[in-house]
Coordinates of C-alpha atoms and ligand atoms in Angstrom, one line a residue:
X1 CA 3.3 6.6 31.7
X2 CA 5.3 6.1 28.3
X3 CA 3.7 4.9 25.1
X4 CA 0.5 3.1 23.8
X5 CA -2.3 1.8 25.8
X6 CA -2.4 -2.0 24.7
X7 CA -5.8 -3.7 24.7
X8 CA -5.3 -8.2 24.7
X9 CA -8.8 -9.0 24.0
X10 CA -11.7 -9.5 21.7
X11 CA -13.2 -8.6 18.3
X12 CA -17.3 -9.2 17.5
X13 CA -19.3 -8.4 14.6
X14 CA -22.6 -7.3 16.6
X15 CA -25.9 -8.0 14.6
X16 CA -28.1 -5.8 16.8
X17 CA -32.2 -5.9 16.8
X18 CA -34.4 -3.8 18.6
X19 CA -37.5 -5.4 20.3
X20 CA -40.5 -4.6 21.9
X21 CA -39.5 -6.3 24.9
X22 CA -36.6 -9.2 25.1
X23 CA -38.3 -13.0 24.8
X24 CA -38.6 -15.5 27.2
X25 CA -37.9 -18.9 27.4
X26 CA -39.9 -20.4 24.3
X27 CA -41.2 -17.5 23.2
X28 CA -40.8 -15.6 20.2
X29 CA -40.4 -11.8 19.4
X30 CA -40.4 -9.9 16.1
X31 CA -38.4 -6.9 15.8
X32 CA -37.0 -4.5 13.7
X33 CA -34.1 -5.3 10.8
X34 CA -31.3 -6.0 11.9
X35 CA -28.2 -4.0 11.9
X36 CA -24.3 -4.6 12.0
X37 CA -21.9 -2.7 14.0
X38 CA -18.2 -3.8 15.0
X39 CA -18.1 -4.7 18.3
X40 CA -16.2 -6.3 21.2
X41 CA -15.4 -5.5 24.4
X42 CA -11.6 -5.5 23.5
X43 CA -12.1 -3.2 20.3
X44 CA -14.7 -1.4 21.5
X45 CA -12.3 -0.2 24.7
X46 CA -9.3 -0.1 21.7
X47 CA -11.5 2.5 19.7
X48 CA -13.0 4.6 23.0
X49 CA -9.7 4.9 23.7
X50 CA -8.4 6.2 20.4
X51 CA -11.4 8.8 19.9
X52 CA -10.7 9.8 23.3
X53 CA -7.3 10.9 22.6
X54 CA -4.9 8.4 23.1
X55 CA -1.9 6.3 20.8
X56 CA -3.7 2.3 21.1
X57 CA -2.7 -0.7 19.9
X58 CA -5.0 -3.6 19.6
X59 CA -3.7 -7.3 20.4
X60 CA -6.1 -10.5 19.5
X61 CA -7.4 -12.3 16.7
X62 CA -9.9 -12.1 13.7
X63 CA -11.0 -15.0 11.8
X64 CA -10.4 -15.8 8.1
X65 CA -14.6 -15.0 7.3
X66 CA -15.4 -11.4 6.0
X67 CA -16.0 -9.9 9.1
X68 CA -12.5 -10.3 10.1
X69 CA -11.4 -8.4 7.4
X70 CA -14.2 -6.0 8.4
X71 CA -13.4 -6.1 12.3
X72 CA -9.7 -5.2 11.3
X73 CA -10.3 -2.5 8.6
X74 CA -12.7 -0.4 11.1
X75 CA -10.2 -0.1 13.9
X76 CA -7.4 1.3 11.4
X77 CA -10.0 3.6 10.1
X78 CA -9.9 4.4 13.9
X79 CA -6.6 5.0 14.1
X80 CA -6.2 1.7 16.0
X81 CA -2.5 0.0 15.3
X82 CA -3.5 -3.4 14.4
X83 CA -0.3 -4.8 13.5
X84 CA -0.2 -8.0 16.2
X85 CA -3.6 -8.8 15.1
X86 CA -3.6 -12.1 14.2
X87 CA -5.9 -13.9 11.3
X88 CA -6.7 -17.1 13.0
X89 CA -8.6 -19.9 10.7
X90 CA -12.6 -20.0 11.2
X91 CA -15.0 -17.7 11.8
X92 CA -14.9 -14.2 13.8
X93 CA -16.2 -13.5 17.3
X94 CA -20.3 -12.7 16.7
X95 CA -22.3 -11.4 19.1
X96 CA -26.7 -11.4 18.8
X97 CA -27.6 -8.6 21.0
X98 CA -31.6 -7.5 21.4
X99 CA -32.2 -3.9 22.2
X100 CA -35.7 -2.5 24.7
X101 CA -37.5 0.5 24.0
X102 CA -36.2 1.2 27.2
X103 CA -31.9 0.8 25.8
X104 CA -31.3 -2.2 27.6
X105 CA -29.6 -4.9 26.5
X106 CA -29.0 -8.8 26.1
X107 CA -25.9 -10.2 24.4
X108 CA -24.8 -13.5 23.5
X109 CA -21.6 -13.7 21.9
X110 CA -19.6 -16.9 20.1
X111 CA -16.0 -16.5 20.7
X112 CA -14.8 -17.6 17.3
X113 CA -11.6 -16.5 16.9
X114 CA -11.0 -14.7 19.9
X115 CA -11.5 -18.3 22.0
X116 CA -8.5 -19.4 19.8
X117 CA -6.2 -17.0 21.0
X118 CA -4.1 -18.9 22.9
X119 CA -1.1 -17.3 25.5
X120 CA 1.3 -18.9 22.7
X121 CA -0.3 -16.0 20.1
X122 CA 0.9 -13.4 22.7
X123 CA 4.3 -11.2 20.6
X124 CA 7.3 -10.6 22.9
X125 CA 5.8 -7.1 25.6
X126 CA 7.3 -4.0 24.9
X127 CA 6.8 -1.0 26.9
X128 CA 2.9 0.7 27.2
X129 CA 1.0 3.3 29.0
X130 CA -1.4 0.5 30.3
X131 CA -3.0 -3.0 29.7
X132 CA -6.4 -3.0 28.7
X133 CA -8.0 -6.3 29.6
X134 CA -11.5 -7.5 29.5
X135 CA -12.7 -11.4 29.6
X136 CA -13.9 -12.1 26.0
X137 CA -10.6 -13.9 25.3
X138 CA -9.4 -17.5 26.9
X139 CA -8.4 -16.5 30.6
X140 CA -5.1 -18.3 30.1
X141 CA -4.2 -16.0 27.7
X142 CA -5.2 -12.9 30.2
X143 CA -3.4 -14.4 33.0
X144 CA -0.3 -14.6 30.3
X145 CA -0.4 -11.0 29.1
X146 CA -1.0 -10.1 32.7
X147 CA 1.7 -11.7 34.4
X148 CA 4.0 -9.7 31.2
X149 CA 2.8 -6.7 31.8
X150 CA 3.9 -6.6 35.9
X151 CA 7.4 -8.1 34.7
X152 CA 7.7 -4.7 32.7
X153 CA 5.5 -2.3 35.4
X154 CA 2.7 -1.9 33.0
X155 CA -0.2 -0.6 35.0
X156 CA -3.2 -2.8 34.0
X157 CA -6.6 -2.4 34.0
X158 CA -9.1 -5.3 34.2
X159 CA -12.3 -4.9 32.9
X160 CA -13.3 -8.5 34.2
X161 CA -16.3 -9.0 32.0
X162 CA -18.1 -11.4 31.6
X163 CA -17.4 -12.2 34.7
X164 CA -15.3 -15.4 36.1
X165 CA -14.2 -16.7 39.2
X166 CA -10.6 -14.9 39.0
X167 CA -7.5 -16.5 40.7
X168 CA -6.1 -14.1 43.3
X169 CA -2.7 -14.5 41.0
X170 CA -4.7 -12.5 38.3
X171 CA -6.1 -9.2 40.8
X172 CA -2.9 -9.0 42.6
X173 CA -1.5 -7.6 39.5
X174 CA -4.4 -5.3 38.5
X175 CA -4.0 -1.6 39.2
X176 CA -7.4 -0.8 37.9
X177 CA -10.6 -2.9 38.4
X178 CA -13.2 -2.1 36.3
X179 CA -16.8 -3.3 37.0
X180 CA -20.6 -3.1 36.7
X181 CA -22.8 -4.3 39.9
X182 CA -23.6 -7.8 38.1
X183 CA -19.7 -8.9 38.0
X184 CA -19.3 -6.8 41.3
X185 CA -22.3 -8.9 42.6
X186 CA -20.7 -12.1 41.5
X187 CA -17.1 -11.9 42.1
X188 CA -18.3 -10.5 46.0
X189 CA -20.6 -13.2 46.4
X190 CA -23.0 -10.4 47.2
X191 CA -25.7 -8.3 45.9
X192 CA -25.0 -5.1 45.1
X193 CA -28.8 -2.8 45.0
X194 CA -27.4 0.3 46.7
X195 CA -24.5 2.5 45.9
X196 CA -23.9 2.2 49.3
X197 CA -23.5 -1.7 49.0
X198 CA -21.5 -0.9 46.0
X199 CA -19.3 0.8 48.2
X200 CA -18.8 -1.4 50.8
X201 CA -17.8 -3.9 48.1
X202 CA -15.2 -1.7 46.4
X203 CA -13.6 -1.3 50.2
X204 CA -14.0 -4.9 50.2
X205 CA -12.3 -5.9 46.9
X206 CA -9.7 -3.5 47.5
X207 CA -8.5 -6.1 50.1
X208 CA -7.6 -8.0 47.6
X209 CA -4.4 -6.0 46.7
X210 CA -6.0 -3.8 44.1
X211 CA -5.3 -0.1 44.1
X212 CA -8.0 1.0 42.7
X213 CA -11.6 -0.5 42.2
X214 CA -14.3 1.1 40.7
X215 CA -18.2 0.0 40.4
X216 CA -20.0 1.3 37.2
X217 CA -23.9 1.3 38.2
X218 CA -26.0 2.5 34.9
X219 CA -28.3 5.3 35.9
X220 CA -27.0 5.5 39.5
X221 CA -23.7 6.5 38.4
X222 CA -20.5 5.1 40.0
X223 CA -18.6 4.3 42.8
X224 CA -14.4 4.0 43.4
X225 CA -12.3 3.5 46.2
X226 CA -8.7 3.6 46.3
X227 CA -6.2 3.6 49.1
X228 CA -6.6 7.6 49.7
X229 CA -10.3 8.3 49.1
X230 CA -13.7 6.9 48.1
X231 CA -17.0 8.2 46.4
X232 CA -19.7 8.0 44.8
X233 CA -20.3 10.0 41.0
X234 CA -23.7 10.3 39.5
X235 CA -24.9 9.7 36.3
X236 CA -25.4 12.9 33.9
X237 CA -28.9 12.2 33.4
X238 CA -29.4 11.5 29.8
X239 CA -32.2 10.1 27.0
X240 CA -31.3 6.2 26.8
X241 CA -31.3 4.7 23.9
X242 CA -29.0 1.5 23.3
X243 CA -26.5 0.9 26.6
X244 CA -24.8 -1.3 24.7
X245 CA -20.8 -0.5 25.6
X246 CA -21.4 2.0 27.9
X247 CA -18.8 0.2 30.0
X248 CA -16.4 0.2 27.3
X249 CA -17.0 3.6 26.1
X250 CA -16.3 4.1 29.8
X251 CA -12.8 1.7 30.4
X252 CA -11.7 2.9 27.5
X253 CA -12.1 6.9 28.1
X254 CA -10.6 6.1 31.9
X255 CA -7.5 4.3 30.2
X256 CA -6.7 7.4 27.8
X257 CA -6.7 10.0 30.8
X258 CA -5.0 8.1 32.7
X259 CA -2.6 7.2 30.2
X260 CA -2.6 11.2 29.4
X261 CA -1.3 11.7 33.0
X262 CA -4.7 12.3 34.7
X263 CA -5.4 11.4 38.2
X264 CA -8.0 9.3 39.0
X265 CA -10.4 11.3 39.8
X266 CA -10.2 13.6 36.3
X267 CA -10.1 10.4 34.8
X268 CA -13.5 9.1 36.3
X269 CA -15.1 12.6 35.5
X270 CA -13.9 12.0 31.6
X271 CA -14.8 8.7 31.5
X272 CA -18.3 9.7 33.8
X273 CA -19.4 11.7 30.7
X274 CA -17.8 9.4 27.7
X275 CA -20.1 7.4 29.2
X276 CA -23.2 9.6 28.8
X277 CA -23.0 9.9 25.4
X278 CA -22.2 6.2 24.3
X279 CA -25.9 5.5 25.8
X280 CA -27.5 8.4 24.2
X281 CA -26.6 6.6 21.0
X282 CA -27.4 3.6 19.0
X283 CA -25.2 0.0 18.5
X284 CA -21.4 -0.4 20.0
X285 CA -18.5 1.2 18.3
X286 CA -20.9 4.1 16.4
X287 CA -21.7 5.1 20.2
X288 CA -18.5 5.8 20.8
X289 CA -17.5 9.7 21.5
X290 CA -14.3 12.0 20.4
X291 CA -12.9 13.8 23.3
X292 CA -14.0 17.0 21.5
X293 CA -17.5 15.7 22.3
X294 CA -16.7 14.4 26.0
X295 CA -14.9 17.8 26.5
X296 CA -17.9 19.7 25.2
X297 CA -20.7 18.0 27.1
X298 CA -18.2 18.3 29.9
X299 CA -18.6 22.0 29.5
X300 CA -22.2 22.3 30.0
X301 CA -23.4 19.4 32.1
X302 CA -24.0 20.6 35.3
X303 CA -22.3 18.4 37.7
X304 CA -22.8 17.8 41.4
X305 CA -19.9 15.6 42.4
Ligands
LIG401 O1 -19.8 -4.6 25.8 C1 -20.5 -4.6 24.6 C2 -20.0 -5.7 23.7 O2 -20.2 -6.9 24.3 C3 -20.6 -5.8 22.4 O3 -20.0 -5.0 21.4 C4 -20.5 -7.3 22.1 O4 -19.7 -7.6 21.0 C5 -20.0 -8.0 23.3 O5 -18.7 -8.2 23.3

């Protein structure tokens, strides 16, 4: 695979509180001060990517508001090419996530900017390593940075959250698929408790013309099946802190060993443990871990797959 991993997708400022336990409806829950971190899905896989290893360029769109400028200046300070960003008029993506004692999470995210970007926004494709794509961004615009990428042989990777129903135009083009047992659950039409069940629905999903499909399942580890073999991977048990972009710590540590030449398999070990560490950490892009750390917790994690 020649040149950068390209991720088309989304940019959020994150204002992140921790609290007791997340409200319900009506109710009303003091926590602790707030705290900003960039975020994402698409930068957060853009970043994982670069402190992983790999060349990344980062396609989508900031607003004209401060955090733009922020959102922009973090991922160059990452190493991140941002020079098809676009500056679109309004305000930045946001996202108001609530953190347990217990690391998990709830998120809700205004688009901003990232909703504007259109298919029309998209520059000309040149060649890439891979297509990073999440769903943060208007699915038009996927579908059109999708349908690109195959003209050219671009291996893509869909990271289809949050999840949508997805036309079978879209997965027939997707090499990777890239998904936690809530989008598995919804895109199956099936629950997915088990990592047996998880299993049967990567065989399943496969069906639809995807290579490769691969079910992240928090503390129970993960799941992939692709046209040679299938498995199941456990989680390196860990101290949980904040699980916030533990699935993009994990995409985007896949998409550089892949990109590096990998096979699946080493890949999914890498990204396994990239994994590990974003959750023993606090907020989205500070969580995310340079391949000397993967490599070194790699070294003395005692590993039973
Ligand atoms: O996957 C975690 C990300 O989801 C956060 O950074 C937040 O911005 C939302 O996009």
């Amino acid at each position: 695979m020649a040149g950068p991993i390209r991720v088309v997708g989304s940019l959020n400022m994150d204002l992140v509180v921790q609290v007791p336990h997340h409200p319900g409806p009506g109710e009303t829950v003091l926590g602790s001060d707030y705290a900003t971190y960039p975020g994402g899905k698409g930068a957060n896989q853009a970043v994982a990517a670069a402190r992983a290893g790999a060349q990344v360029e980062m396609w989508g769109a900031v607003g004209s508001d401060e955090f733009g400028r922020l959102l922009q200046e973090n991922l160059e300070h990452n190493g991140v090419d941002t020079r098809h960003l676009r500056q679109l008029e309004g305000p930045s993506g946001l996202a108001l996530i609530t953190v347990d004692p217990g690391g998990q999470n709830r998120i809700v995210v205004s688009p901003g900017a990232n909703g504007r970007y259109l298919p029309e926004h998209l520059p000309p494709f040149t060649p890439a390593a891979l297509l990073l794509l999440q769903l943060e961004i208007p699915l038009p615009t996927v579908q059109a940075a999708a349908e690109q990428a195959s003209a050219q042989g671009i291996p893509i990777l869909l990271n289809p959250a949050p999840i949508v129903p997805l036309p079978g135009s879209l997965l027939r083009r997707v090499r990777y698929l890239v998904l936690n047992e809530t989008e598995a659950a919804a895109l199956a039409q099936s629950p997915v408790e088990t990592p047996e069940q998880a299993q049967k629905i990567a065989q399943e999903l496969q069906k639809h013309g995807i290579p490769a499909v691969i079910l992240t399942l928090g503390g129970a580890g993960l799941v992939w099946a692709d046209g040679e073999e299938s498995g199941h991977w456990p989680a390196h048990p860990v101290e949980v802190v904040d699980t916030t972009a533990a699935g993009d710590g994990f995409c985007g540590a896949l998409a550089a060993c892949l990109a590096a030449g990998g096979s699946l398999r080493e890949a999914l070990r890498f990204a396994n443990a990239a994994a590990a560490l974003v959750v023993t950490r606090a907020g989205a892009q500070p969580s995310l871990p340079q391949r000397s750390e993967i490599e070194a917790f790699l070294a003395s994690a005692v590993e039973t797959a």
